[in-house]
Structures are given as structure tokens and as C-alpha cells.
Amino acid sequence: MQAEIINGKEISEFIKGRAAKEAEKCKVSGREPCLAVILAGDDPASQIYVKNKRRACEECGIRSLQYTFGADVSEEELLGLIETLNSDETVDGILCQLPLPSGIDEAKITNAISPEKDVDGFHPVNVGKMLSGKDCFLPCTPAGIIEMLKYKNIEISGKNAVVIGRSNIVGKPVSALLLAENATVTVCHSKTKNLKETVKTADIVVAAIGKPKFITADMLKEGCTVIDVGINRTENGKLCGDVDFENAVFAAGAITPVPGGVGPMTIAMLMQNTVKSCKSRLNFH
Ligand code: NAD
């Protein structure tokens, strides 16, 4: 039997629709939410991501500000701008599109963003709060994954979740969020032995590796849920995930496609975080 396809586009539209309603309430009670995006350098993928974020802001009734710099921007210039945006009470979210040009200390820049405006959820203060279960900005891709599972009524509590990948932006935080939802979580990485046996125990598989079609159908437990975070290109330039979708679809019970799975969720969660920030600044919940 073929797995149910988890439609990230549909779920992200739902989240953005909800954010738009909340943004409208903000507008009525003072002002529209505002997201400031900093783009430095000429990375083509970053330019596309920033354009998509701006478009999502328009859809949701969020004011967007864009600050564009060349690859020769200095750390001081970026830090100066962040300081100005931190103290501007009409700005709710600040994000600096990564990667930054070489020579710029990314951690120094992202850590300069006020934790109250860190809508990407990367600041150590928000990471610490997330780990201790306190209210904070959750990182967008991991939070989007949990939203997808909940939207589809996929039980997390008590289930075995296996996360492949331990990056700070996906693997580690999604493991923490699954644990917070009472899953029994195993994190696999490049040094893991017996990967196949471990993945086979999973009711929920999250693949965040960055290797095309790395997770194959024979690694999956019959009927499991597969969340594919990977964004890769095949030799012929086609977009594909970390999971061999064409075959995995016959082993899994539910699966996200690439594109159209986790990808759209990331921006939707960014909109949600920006509105959340505005609501707390306007003092209503
Ligand atoms: P990363 O390179 O920082 O981390 C990859 C992880 O995979 C590492 O922790 C590594 O230990 C693990 N890994 C590598 N080889 C392995 C192996 N043979 N066996 C087991 N584990 C192995 O990558 P990342 O930033 O976490 O991104 C992962 C993928 O997700 C990429 O394709 C990226 O483009 C994509 N991504 C998508 C979104 C989205 O919005 N959909 C967001 C972020 C990242």
C-alpha cells in the first residue's frame, strides 16, 4: 500500500492563514508586525530564500524591511545595524540570512540579535529556553516538523523517533522538540554504527543529512512516518530529499515529499514567530 503524502504546502498555507489573522489583530490594536531581514553577499540561494520570505510577509500582512550588503560588508556595519534594529520598537523580528561572507563571524552576528527579536530561534538564550521547556522562539524548521505531525494527528508521545543528523539548526533541535512531545528519541549521525538497524526501530524517522536518497525503503519499519528535511540535487539537477521517496512511499505509512514537504513549513513558522513577537511587544495574547 502507498503511504499518505504529507502535504507541507497545504499545512503551511494553514499556518500562514492563522498568522495573517493574528497580524490583522496586531494592526487593529496598534501596528502591523514587522520583520527585518539582513542579506549580505551574493549567494544565489540566499537571495531566493530572502525573496520567498518577503513574499510570505506580504501574504500575511507583515511589514518587511530588507537590508542588502555586498560581500565586502564589515562586521561593524552589520553589528551597528543590528543594534539599531534591536532598539527600534516597531521591529518585531530580525534575521540575518546565512551563510555570511567569509571573514564575518556568524555566531557573533546572530548572537547580537536581541533574543526577544530572534525569530529564527538560533540565539543561545532561545536554545536554552527550548531545552528547558520555557516559552521562546522555536527554530523554524524543527518547529514546522512538529506542527506537521500534529496537523496530521500523528501520535508522537511514547513513539520511537529516530533523527538522522545532529546539526544545530535541524537535527539537535528537532530531537529536543520530539523529546518534549514525549517521544523516545535516538539521534544518529555520521559516526553511528548500525544505522539501518536503528532506523528500523523508528515509528517516526526524521532525515536531516544532506545526502540524496540516503534513507532507503529497506531501512524503514512498515507503516512508519517519514519526515524528509533534505534539500539536494540529483546529477540531472532535479530536487530530491534525503529519502529515496519513490521506493520509501511503499514502506512508510505517511511521508513528506521534496519539494512540497518540510520546505514550505520553515517560512510559515517564521511568519508565526514574527506575529508572536509583535503580540508580546503590543502586550496582547
Ligand atoms: P549539516 O550538514 O549541518 O548536518 C548533516 C548531518 O548529517 C550531520 O549531523 C552528520 O553527522 C549527519 N550525517 C552525515 N553523513 C551521515 C551518514 N553517513 N550517516 C548518518 N548521518 C550522517 O546539515 P543540516 O544543515 O542539518 O541540513 C541537512 C539537510 O536539510 C540539507 O539537505 C539541508 O539543505 C536541508 N535543510 C532543509 C531545510 C528546510 O527548510 N527544509 C532547513 C534546513 C536544512
mmCIF file of C-alpha atoms and ligand atoms in Angstrom:
data_model
loop_
_atom_site.group_PDB
_atom_site.id
_atom_site.type_symbol
_atom_site.label_atom_id
_atom_site.label_comp_id
_atom_site.label_asym_id
_atom_site.label_seq_id
_atom_site.Cartn_x
_atom_site.Cartn_y
_atom_site.Cartn_z
ATOM 1 C CA MET A 1 0.000 0.000 0.000
ATOM 2 C CA GLN A 2 1.133 3.501 -0.727
ATOM 3 C CA ALA A 3 1.871 5.912 2.144
ATOM 4 C CA GLU A 4 -0.180 9.013 2.783
ATOM 5 C CA ILE A 5 1.677 12.015 1.368
ATOM 6 C CA ILE A 6 2.032 14.769 3.959
ATOM 7 C CA ASN A 7 1.363 17.957 2.027
ATOM 8 C CA GLY A 8 3.612 20.660 3.508
ATOM 9 C CA LYS A 9 2.250 23.267 1.128
ATOM 10 C CA GLU A 10 -1.287 22.766 2.433
ATOM 11 C CA ILE A 11 -0.193 22.799 6.093
ATOM 12 C CA SER A 12 1.989 25.874 5.582
ATOM 13 C CA GLU A 13 -0.985 27.703 4.000
ATOM 14 C CA PHE A 14 -2.993 26.873 7.112
ATOM 15 C CA ILE A 15 -0.230 28.241 9.407
ATOM 16 C CA LYS A 16 0.207 31.382 7.288
ATOM 17 C CA GLY A 17 -3.566 31.925 7.266
ATOM 18 C CA ARG A 18 -3.581 31.735 11.058
ATOM 19 C CA ALA A 19 -0.604 34.134 11.236
ATOM 20 C CA ALA A 20 -2.393 36.559 8.877
ATOM 21 C CA LYS A 21 -5.440 36.648 11.193
ATOM 22 C CA GLU A 22 -3.201 37.394 14.181
ATOM 23 C CA ALA A 23 -1.297 40.022 12.168
ATOM 24 C CA GLU A 24 -4.612 41.727 11.417
ATOM 25 C CA LYS A 25 -5.410 41.800 15.158
ATOM 26 C CA CYS A 26 -1.997 43.417 15.772
ATOM 27 C CA LYS A 27 -2.769 46.055 13.145
ATOM 28 C CA VAL A 28 -6.126 46.833 14.723
ATOM 29 C CA SER A 29 -4.564 47.192 18.156
ATOM 30 C CA GLY A 30 -1.616 49.347 17.121
ATOM 31 C CA ARG A 31 0.517 48.393 14.155
ATOM 32 C CA GLU A 32 1.287 45.556 11.777
ATOM 33 C CA PRO A 33 4.073 43.099 12.704
ATOM 34 C CA CYS A 34 7.457 43.848 11.146
ATOM 35 C CA LEU A 35 10.301 41.539 10.089
ATOM 36 C CA ALA A 36 13.755 42.907 9.242
ATOM 37 C CA VAL A 37 15.903 40.712 7.001
ATOM 38 C CA ILE A 38 19.622 41.260 6.509
ATOM 39 C CA LEU A 39 21.196 39.872 3.350
ATOM 40 C CA ALA A 40 24.949 40.120 2.862
ATOM 41 C CA GLY A 41 26.969 38.785 -0.059
ATOM 42 C CA ASP A 42 25.847 37.285 -3.347
ATOM 43 C CA ASP A 43 24.856 33.707 -2.510
ATOM 44 C CA PRO A 44 22.138 32.914 -5.108
ATOM 45 C CA ALA A 45 20.247 30.506 -2.808
ATOM 46 C CA SER A 46 20.147 33.163 -0.053
ATOM 47 C CA GLN A 47 18.672 35.654 -2.500
ATOM 48 C CA ILE A 48 15.868 33.225 -3.353
ATOM 49 C CA TYR A 49 15.198 32.460 0.350
ATOM 50 C CA VAL A 50 15.016 36.169 1.186
ATOM 51 C CA LYS A 51 12.667 36.831 -1.745
ATOM 52 C CA ASN A 52 10.395 33.989 -0.576
ATOM 53 C CA LYS A 53 10.388 35.357 2.977
ATOM 54 C CA ARG A 54 9.395 38.789 1.696
ATOM 55 C CA ARG A 55 6.588 37.295 -0.358
ATOM 56 C CA ALA A 56 5.294 35.345 2.671
ATOM 57 C CA CYS A 57 5.328 38.580 4.723
ATOM 58 C CA GLU A 58 3.169 40.245 2.064
ATOM 59 C CA GLU A 59 0.734 37.300 2.134
ATOM 60 C CA CYS A 60 0.428 37.503 5.927
ATOM 61 C CA GLY A 61 0.149 41.288 6.307
ATOM 62 C CA ILE A 62 3.600 41.565 7.889
ATOM 63 C CA ARG A 63 5.711 44.615 7.065
ATOM 64 C CA SER A 64 9.117 43.532 5.775
ATOM 65 C CA LEU A 65 12.339 45.514 5.777
ATOM 66 C CA GLN A 66 15.330 44.368 3.766
ATOM 67 C CA TYR A 67 18.931 45.452 4.259
ATOM 68 C CA THR A 68 21.247 44.329 1.481
ATOM 69 C CA PHE A 69 25.033 44.473 1.643
ATOM 70 C CA GLY A 70 27.826 43.402 -0.686
ATOM 71 C CA ALA A 71 30.319 40.645 0.148
ATOM 72 C CA ASP A 72 32.709 43.335 1.423
ATOM 73 C CA VAL A 73 30.445 44.348 4.322
ATOM 74 C CA SER A 74 32.258 44.651 7.653
ATOM 75 C CA GLU A 75 31.293 43.025 10.935
ATOM 76 C CA GLU A 76 30.994 46.516 12.472
ATOM 77 C CA GLU A 77 28.454 47.610 9.835
ATOM 78 C CA LEU A 78 26.283 44.546 10.488
ATOM 79 C CA LEU A 79 26.581 44.881 14.276
ATOM 80 C CA GLY A 80 25.679 48.577 14.026
ATOM 81 C CA LEU A 81 22.548 47.807 12.002
ATOM 82 C CA ILE A 82 21.502 45.036 14.409
ATOM 83 C CA GLU A 83 21.903 47.419 17.349
ATOM 84 C CA THR A 84 19.635 49.969 15.634
ATOM 85 C CA LEU A 85 17.026 47.310 14.818
ATOM 86 C CA ASN A 86 17.207 45.872 18.364
ATOM 87 C CA SER A 87 16.222 49.213 19.835
ATOM 88 C CA ASP A 88 13.540 50.021 17.233
ATOM 89 C CA GLU A 89 10.228 49.238 18.962
ATOM 90 C CA THR A 90 8.421 48.895 15.611
ATOM 91 C CA VAL A 91 10.644 45.967 14.564
ATOM 92 C CA ASP A 92 9.498 42.560 15.888
ATOM 93 C CA GLY A 93 11.829 40.128 14.189
ATOM 94 C CA ILE A 94 15.398 40.340 12.921
ATOM 95 C CA LEU A 95 17.060 37.689 10.871
ATOM 96 C CA CYS A 96 20.396 37.559 9.193
ATOM 97 C CA GLN A 97 20.362 35.219 6.204
ATOM 98 C CA LEU A 98 23.187 32.665 6.456
ATOM 99 C CA PRO A 99 25.785 31.997 5.161
ATOM 100 C CA LEU A 100 27.504 35.352 5.672
ATOM 101 C CA PRO A 101 30.504 36.367 3.547
ATOM 102 C CA SER A 102 33.838 34.836 4.602
ATOM 103 C CA GLY A 103 35.643 36.768 7.310
ATOM 104 C CA ILE A 104 32.411 37.547 9.173
ATOM 105 C CA ASP A 105 31.917 35.696 12.450
ATOM 106 C CA GLU A 106 28.395 34.266 12.036
ATOM 107 C CA ALA A 107 27.984 33.447 15.724
ATOM 108 C CA LYS A 108 28.955 36.981 16.711
ATOM 109 C CA ILE A 109 26.318 38.408 14.343
ATOM 110 C CA THR A 110 23.458 36.059 15.246
ATOM 111 C CA ASN A 111 24.217 36.396 18.972
ATOM 112 C CA ALA A 112 23.980 40.194 18.649
ATOM 113 C CA ILE A 113 20.291 39.912 17.709
ATOM 114 C CA SER A 114 18.126 40.521 20.762
ATOM 115 C CA PRO A 115 16.662 37.188 21.984
ATOM 116 C CA GLU A 116 13.271 38.970 22.041
ATOM 117 C CA LYS A 117 13.537 39.532 18.268
ATOM 118 C CA ASP A 118 15.325 36.296 17.352
ATOM 119 C CA VAL A 119 12.503 34.855 15.216
ATOM 120 C CA ASP A 120 14.885 32.245 13.762
ATOM 121 C CA GLY A 121 15.299 30.799 17.274
ATOM 122 C CA PHE A 122 19.095 30.464 16.929
ATOM 123 C CA HIS A 123 20.183 32.694 19.837
ATOM 124 C CA PRO A 124 21.707 30.707 22.753
ATOM 125 C CA VAL A 125 19.102 32.218 25.104
ATOM 126 C CA ASN A 126 16.285 30.767 22.990
ATOM 127 C CA VAL A 127 18.121 27.454 22.553
ATOM 128 C CA GLY A 128 18.488 27.201 26.344
ATOM 129 C CA LYS A 129 14.839 28.062 26.906
ATOM 130 C CA MET A 130 13.768 25.497 24.316
ATOM 131 C CA LEU A 131 15.800 22.789 26.057
ATOM 132 C CA SER A 132 14.294 23.638 29.435
ATOM 133 C CA GLY A 133 10.750 23.764 28.029
ATOM 134 C CA LYS A 134 10.245 27.518 28.549
ATOM 135 C CA ASP A 135 8.281 29.796 26.246
ATOM 136 C CA CYS A 136 10.621 31.073 23.496
ATOM 137 C CA PHE A 137 11.071 31.383 19.757
ATOM 138 C CA LEU A 138 11.446 27.851 18.430
ATOM 139 C CA PRO A 139 13.703 27.312 15.404
ATOM 140 C CA CYS A 140 11.507 27.328 12.302
ATOM 141 C CA THR A 141 12.306 24.041 10.528
ATOM 142 C CA PRO A 142 12.158 21.829 13.668
ATOM 143 C CA ALA A 143 9.010 23.590 14.924
ATOM 144 C CA GLY A 144 7.486 23.156 11.457
ATOM 145 C CA ILE A 145 8.125 19.401 11.623
ATOM 146 C CA ILE A 146 6.252 19.112 14.937
ATOM 147 C CA GLU A 147 3.384 21.207 13.505
ATOM 148 C CA MET A 148 3.141 18.834 10.528
ATOM 149 C CA LEU A 149 2.933 15.766 12.750
ATOM 150 C CA LYS A 150 0.269 17.408 14.918
ATOM 151 C CA TYR A 151 -1.739 18.652 11.931
ATOM 152 C CA LYS A 152 -1.855 15.095 10.595
ATOM 153 C CA ASN A 153 -2.756 13.730 14.055
ATOM 154 C CA ILE A 154 0.323 11.521 14.069
ATOM 155 C CA GLU A 155 0.925 10.329 17.611
ATOM 156 C CA ILE A 156 4.329 11.374 18.975
ATOM 157 C CA SER A 157 4.007 10.518 22.670
ATOM 158 C CA GLY A 158 5.512 7.131 23.515
ATOM 159 C CA LYS A 159 6.688 6.538 19.932
ATOM 160 C CA ASN A 160 10.237 5.731 18.866
ATOM 161 C CA ALA A 161 11.629 8.673 16.905
ATOM 162 C CA VAL A 162 14.938 8.338 15.087
ATOM 163 C CA VAL A 163 16.561 11.560 13.888
ATOM 164 C CA ILE A 164 19.405 11.232 11.403
ATOM 165 C CA GLY A 165 21.624 14.337 11.589
ATOM 166 C CA ARG A 166 22.765 16.395 14.573
ATOM 167 C CA SER A 167 23.149 19.931 13.208
ATOM 168 C CA ASN A 168 22.339 22.927 15.387
ATOM 169 C CA ILE A 169 19.645 24.113 13.003
ATOM 170 C CA VAL A 170 17.750 20.852 12.408
ATOM 171 C CA GLY A 171 18.929 17.573 13.979
ATOM 172 C CA LYS A 172 19.583 18.674 17.565
ATOM 173 C CA PRO A 173 16.577 20.985 17.982
ATOM 174 C CA VAL A 174 14.085 18.605 16.346
ATOM 175 C CA SER A 175 15.346 15.868 18.700
ATOM 176 C CA ALA A 176 14.704 18.169 21.668
ATOM 177 C CA LEU A 177 11.206 19.032 20.442
ATOM 178 C CA LEU A 178 10.298 15.379 19.833
ATOM 179 C CA LEU A 179 11.539 14.581 23.339
ATOM 180 C CA ALA A 180 9.412 17.416 24.721
ATOM 181 C CA GLU A 181 6.443 15.721 22.996
ATOM 182 C CA ASN A 182 7.322 12.534 24.918
ATOM 183 C CA ALA A 183 8.833 10.521 22.075
ATOM 184 C CA THR A 184 11.711 8.161 22.825
ATOM 185 C CA VAL A 185 14.370 9.800 20.715
ATOM 186 C CA THR A 186 17.526 8.367 19.153
ATOM 187 C CA VAL A 187 19.889 10.710 17.331
ATOM 188 C CA CYS A 188 22.064 9.196 14.587
ATOM 189 C CA HIS A 189 24.970 10.905 12.832
ATOM 190 C CA SER A 190 27.974 10.230 10.629
ATOM 191 C CA LYS A 191 29.719 8.142 13.335
ATOM 192 C CA THR A 192 26.663 5.999 14.152
ATOM 193 C CA LYS A 193 27.136 2.261 13.828
ATOM 194 C CA ASN A 194 24.217 0.052 12.770
ATOM 195 C CA LEU A 195 22.268 2.925 11.231
ATOM 196 C CA LYS A 196 19.954 0.600 9.336
ATOM 197 C CA GLU A 197 19.036 -1.408 12.462
ATOM 198 C CA THR A 198 18.402 1.779 14.428
ATOM 199 C CA VAL A 199 16.233 3.402 11.753
ATOM 200 C CA LYS A 200 14.266 0.137 11.517
ATOM 201 C CA THR A 201 13.077 0.652 15.127
ATOM 202 C CA ALA A 202 11.548 4.038 14.326
ATOM 203 C CA ASP A 203 7.864 4.893 14.296
ATOM 204 C CA ILE A 204 8.919 8.396 13.211
ATOM 205 C CA VAL A 205 12.010 8.961 11.048
ATOM 206 C CA VAL A 206 13.416 12.470 10.567
ATOM 207 C CA ALA A 207 16.135 12.606 7.906
ATOM 208 C CA ALA A 208 18.322 15.755 8.029
ATOM 209 C CA ILE A 209 21.546 14.605 6.421
ATOM 210 C CA GLY A 210 22.030 16.435 3.135
ATOM 211 C CA LYS A 211 22.688 13.268 1.090
ATOM 212 C CA PRO A 212 20.358 12.450 -1.812
ATOM 213 C CA LYS A 213 18.180 9.342 -1.310
ATOM 214 C CA PHE A 214 20.376 8.155 1.582
ATOM 215 C CA ILE A 215 17.496 6.585 3.529
ATOM 216 C CA THR A 216 16.201 3.641 1.542
ATOM 217 C CA ALA A 217 12.951 1.686 1.787
ATOM 218 C CA ASP A 218 14.646 -1.400 3.311
ATOM 219 C CA MET A 219 15.721 0.694 6.338
ATOM 220 C CA LEU A 220 12.139 1.600 7.268
ATOM 221 C CA LYS A 221 9.718 -0.137 9.594
ATOM 222 C CA GLU A 222 6.471 -0.927 7.775
ATOM 223 C CA GLY A 223 3.955 1.884 8.285
ATOM 224 C CA CYS A 224 6.325 4.420 9.892
ATOM 225 C CA THR A 225 6.121 8.183 9.389
ATOM 226 C CA VAL A 226 8.977 9.679 7.364
ATOM 227 C CA ILE A 227 9.874 13.364 7.532
ATOM 228 C CA ASP A 228 12.427 14.266 4.881
ATOM 229 C CA VAL A 229 14.243 17.539 5.627
ATOM 230 C CA GLY A 230 16.950 17.164 2.967
ATOM 231 C CA ILE A 231 17.179 19.511 0.003
ATOM 232 C CA ASN A 232 19.557 18.049 -2.565
ATOM 233 C CA ARG A 233 20.039 17.958 -6.315
ATOM 234 C CA THR A 234 20.423 14.741 -8.300
ATOM 235 C CA GLU A 235 23.041 14.515 -11.093
ATOM 236 C CA ASN A 236 20.435 15.719 -13.591
ATOM 237 C CA GLY A 237 19.663 18.780 -11.472
ATOM 238 C CA LYS A 238 16.340 17.538 -10.066
ATOM 239 C CA LEU A 239 15.466 18.462 -6.471
ATOM 240 C CA CYS A 240 15.362 15.487 -4.096
ATOM 241 C CA GLY A 241 15.370 14.749 -0.401
ATOM 242 C CA ASP A 242 17.476 12.531 1.861
ATOM 243 C CA VAL A 243 14.957 9.708 1.431
ATOM 244 C CA ASP A 244 14.517 7.506 -1.619
ATOM 245 C CA PHE A 245 10.912 8.661 -1.932
ATOM 246 C CA GLU A 246 9.889 6.538 -4.935
ATOM 247 C CA ASN A 247 10.502 3.307 -3.004
ATOM 248 C CA ALA A 248 10.017 4.527 0.585
ATOM 249 C CA VAL A 249 6.449 5.514 -0.292
ATOM 250 C CA PHE A 250 5.598 1.782 -0.388
ATOM 251 C CA ALA A 251 7.102 1.046 3.041
ATOM 252 C CA ALA A 252 6.040 4.092 5.053
ATOM 253 C CA GLY A 253 2.578 4.868 6.399
ATOM 254 C CA ALA A 254 2.995 8.616 5.846
ATOM 255 C CA ILE A 255 5.798 10.545 4.149
ATOM 256 C CA THR A 256 6.743 14.116 3.213
ATOM 257 C CA PRO A 257 7.742 14.792 -0.404
ATOM 258 C CA VAL A 258 10.629 17.003 -1.575
ATOM 259 C CA PRO A 259 9.780 19.596 -2.735
ATOM 260 C CA GLY A 260 6.458 20.428 -1.060
ATOM 261 C CA GLY A 261 7.109 18.857 2.339
ATOM 262 C CA VAL A 262 9.148 20.416 5.135
ATOM 263 C CA GLY A 263 10.434 23.282 2.946
ATOM 264 C CA PRO A 264 7.291 25.473 2.937
ATOM 265 C CA MET A 265 6.834 24.907 6.687
ATOM 266 C CA THR A 266 10.042 26.759 7.563
ATOM 267 C CA ILE A 267 8.843 30.113 6.202
ATOM 268 C CA ALA A 268 5.352 29.623 7.639
ATOM 269 C CA MET A 269 6.858 29.168 11.118
ATOM 270 C CA LEU A 270 8.944 32.303 10.619
ATOM 271 C CA MET A 271 5.717 34.225 9.991
ATOM 272 C CA GLN A 272 4.195 32.672 13.121
ATOM 273 C CA ASN A 273 7.239 33.678 15.217
ATOM 274 C CA THR A 274 7.152 37.260 13.899
ATOM 275 C CA VAL A 275 3.482 37.636 14.800
ATOM 276 C CA LYS A 276 4.130 36.083 18.238
ATOM 277 C CA SER A 277 6.879 38.672 18.813
ATOM 278 C CA CYS A 278 4.630 41.558 17.758
ATOM 279 C CA LYS A 279 1.826 40.368 20.043
ATOM 280 C CA SER A 280 4.131 40.297 23.041
ATOM 281 C CA ARG A 281 5.514 43.761 22.145
ATOM 282 C CA LEU A 282 1.961 45.136 21.820
ATOM 283 C CA ASN A 283 1.170 43.352 25.067
ATOM 284 C CA PHE A 284 -1.704 41.153 23.978
ATOM 285 C CA HIS A 285 -2.015 37.378 23.798
HETATM 286 P P1 NAD B 1 24.544 19.525 8.216
HETATM 287 O O1 NAD B 1 25.476 19.268 7.090
HETATM 288 O O2 NAD B 1 24.827 20.620 9.165
HETATM 289 O O3 NAD B 1 24.347 18.188 9.041
HETATM 290 C C1 NAD B 1 24.233 16.935 8.428
HETATM 291 C C2 NAD B 1 24.181 15.869 9.474
HETATM 292 O O4 NAD B 1 24.098 14.626 8.829
HETATM 293 C C3 NAD B 1 25.390 15.833 10.383
HETATM 294 O O5 NAD B 1 24.988 15.938 11.737
HETATM 295 C C4 NAD B 1 26.049 14.490 10.103
HETATM 296 O O6 NAD B 1 26.543 13.862 11.271
HETATM 297 C C5 NAD B 1 24.908 13.686 9.502
HETATM 298 N N1 NAD B 1 25.433 12.708 8.560
HETATM 299 C C6 NAD B 1 26.276 12.924 7.522
HETATM 300 N N2 NAD B 1 26.599 11.755 6.936
HETATM 301 C C7 NAD B 1 25.946 10.781 7.595
HETATM 302 C C8 NAD B 1 25.869 9.382 7.473
HETATM 303 N N3 NAD B 1 26.560 8.727 6.518
HETATM 304 N N4 NAD B 1 25.097 8.695 8.341
HETATM 305 C C9 NAD B 1 24.396 9.341 9.305
HETATM 306 N N5 NAD B 1 24.429 10.681 9.460
HETATM 307 C C10 NAD B 1 25.192 11.390 8.629
HETATM 308 O O7 NAD B 1 23.117 19.726 7.518
HETATM 309 P P2 NAD B 1 21.774 20.488 8.020
HETATM 310 O O8 NAD B 1 22.005 21.929 8.000
HETATM 311 O O9 NAD B 1 21.208 19.839 9.229
HETATM 312 O O10 NAD B 1 20.831 20.139 6.781
HETATM 313 C C11 NAD B 1 20.518 18.811 6.430
HETATM 314 C C12 NAD B 1 19.691 18.821 5.160
HETATM 315 O O11 NAD B 1 18.473 19.519 5.420
HETATM 316 C C13 NAD B 1 20.347 19.560 3.996
HETATM 317 O O12 NAD B 1 19.995 18.905 2.791
HETATM 318 C C14 NAD B 1 19.718 20.930 4.042
HETATM 319 O O13 NAD B 1 19.707 21.570 2.787
HETATM 320 C C15 NAD B 1 18.334 20.599 4.499
HETATM 321 N N6 NAD B 1 17.624 21.683 5.214
HETATM 322 C C16 NAD B 1 16.343 21.912 4.850
HETATM 323 C C17 NAD B 1 15.608 22.893 5.493
HETATM 324 C C18 NAD B 1 14.185 23.106 5.090
HETATM 325 O O14 NAD B 1 13.622 24.154 5.325
HETATM 326 N N7 NAD B 1 13.533 22.120 4.517
HETATM 327 C C19 NAD B 1 16.177 23.645 6.508
HETATM 328 C C20 NAD B 1 17.499 23.370 6.881
HETATM 329 C C21 NAD B 1 18.214 22.366 6.227
#
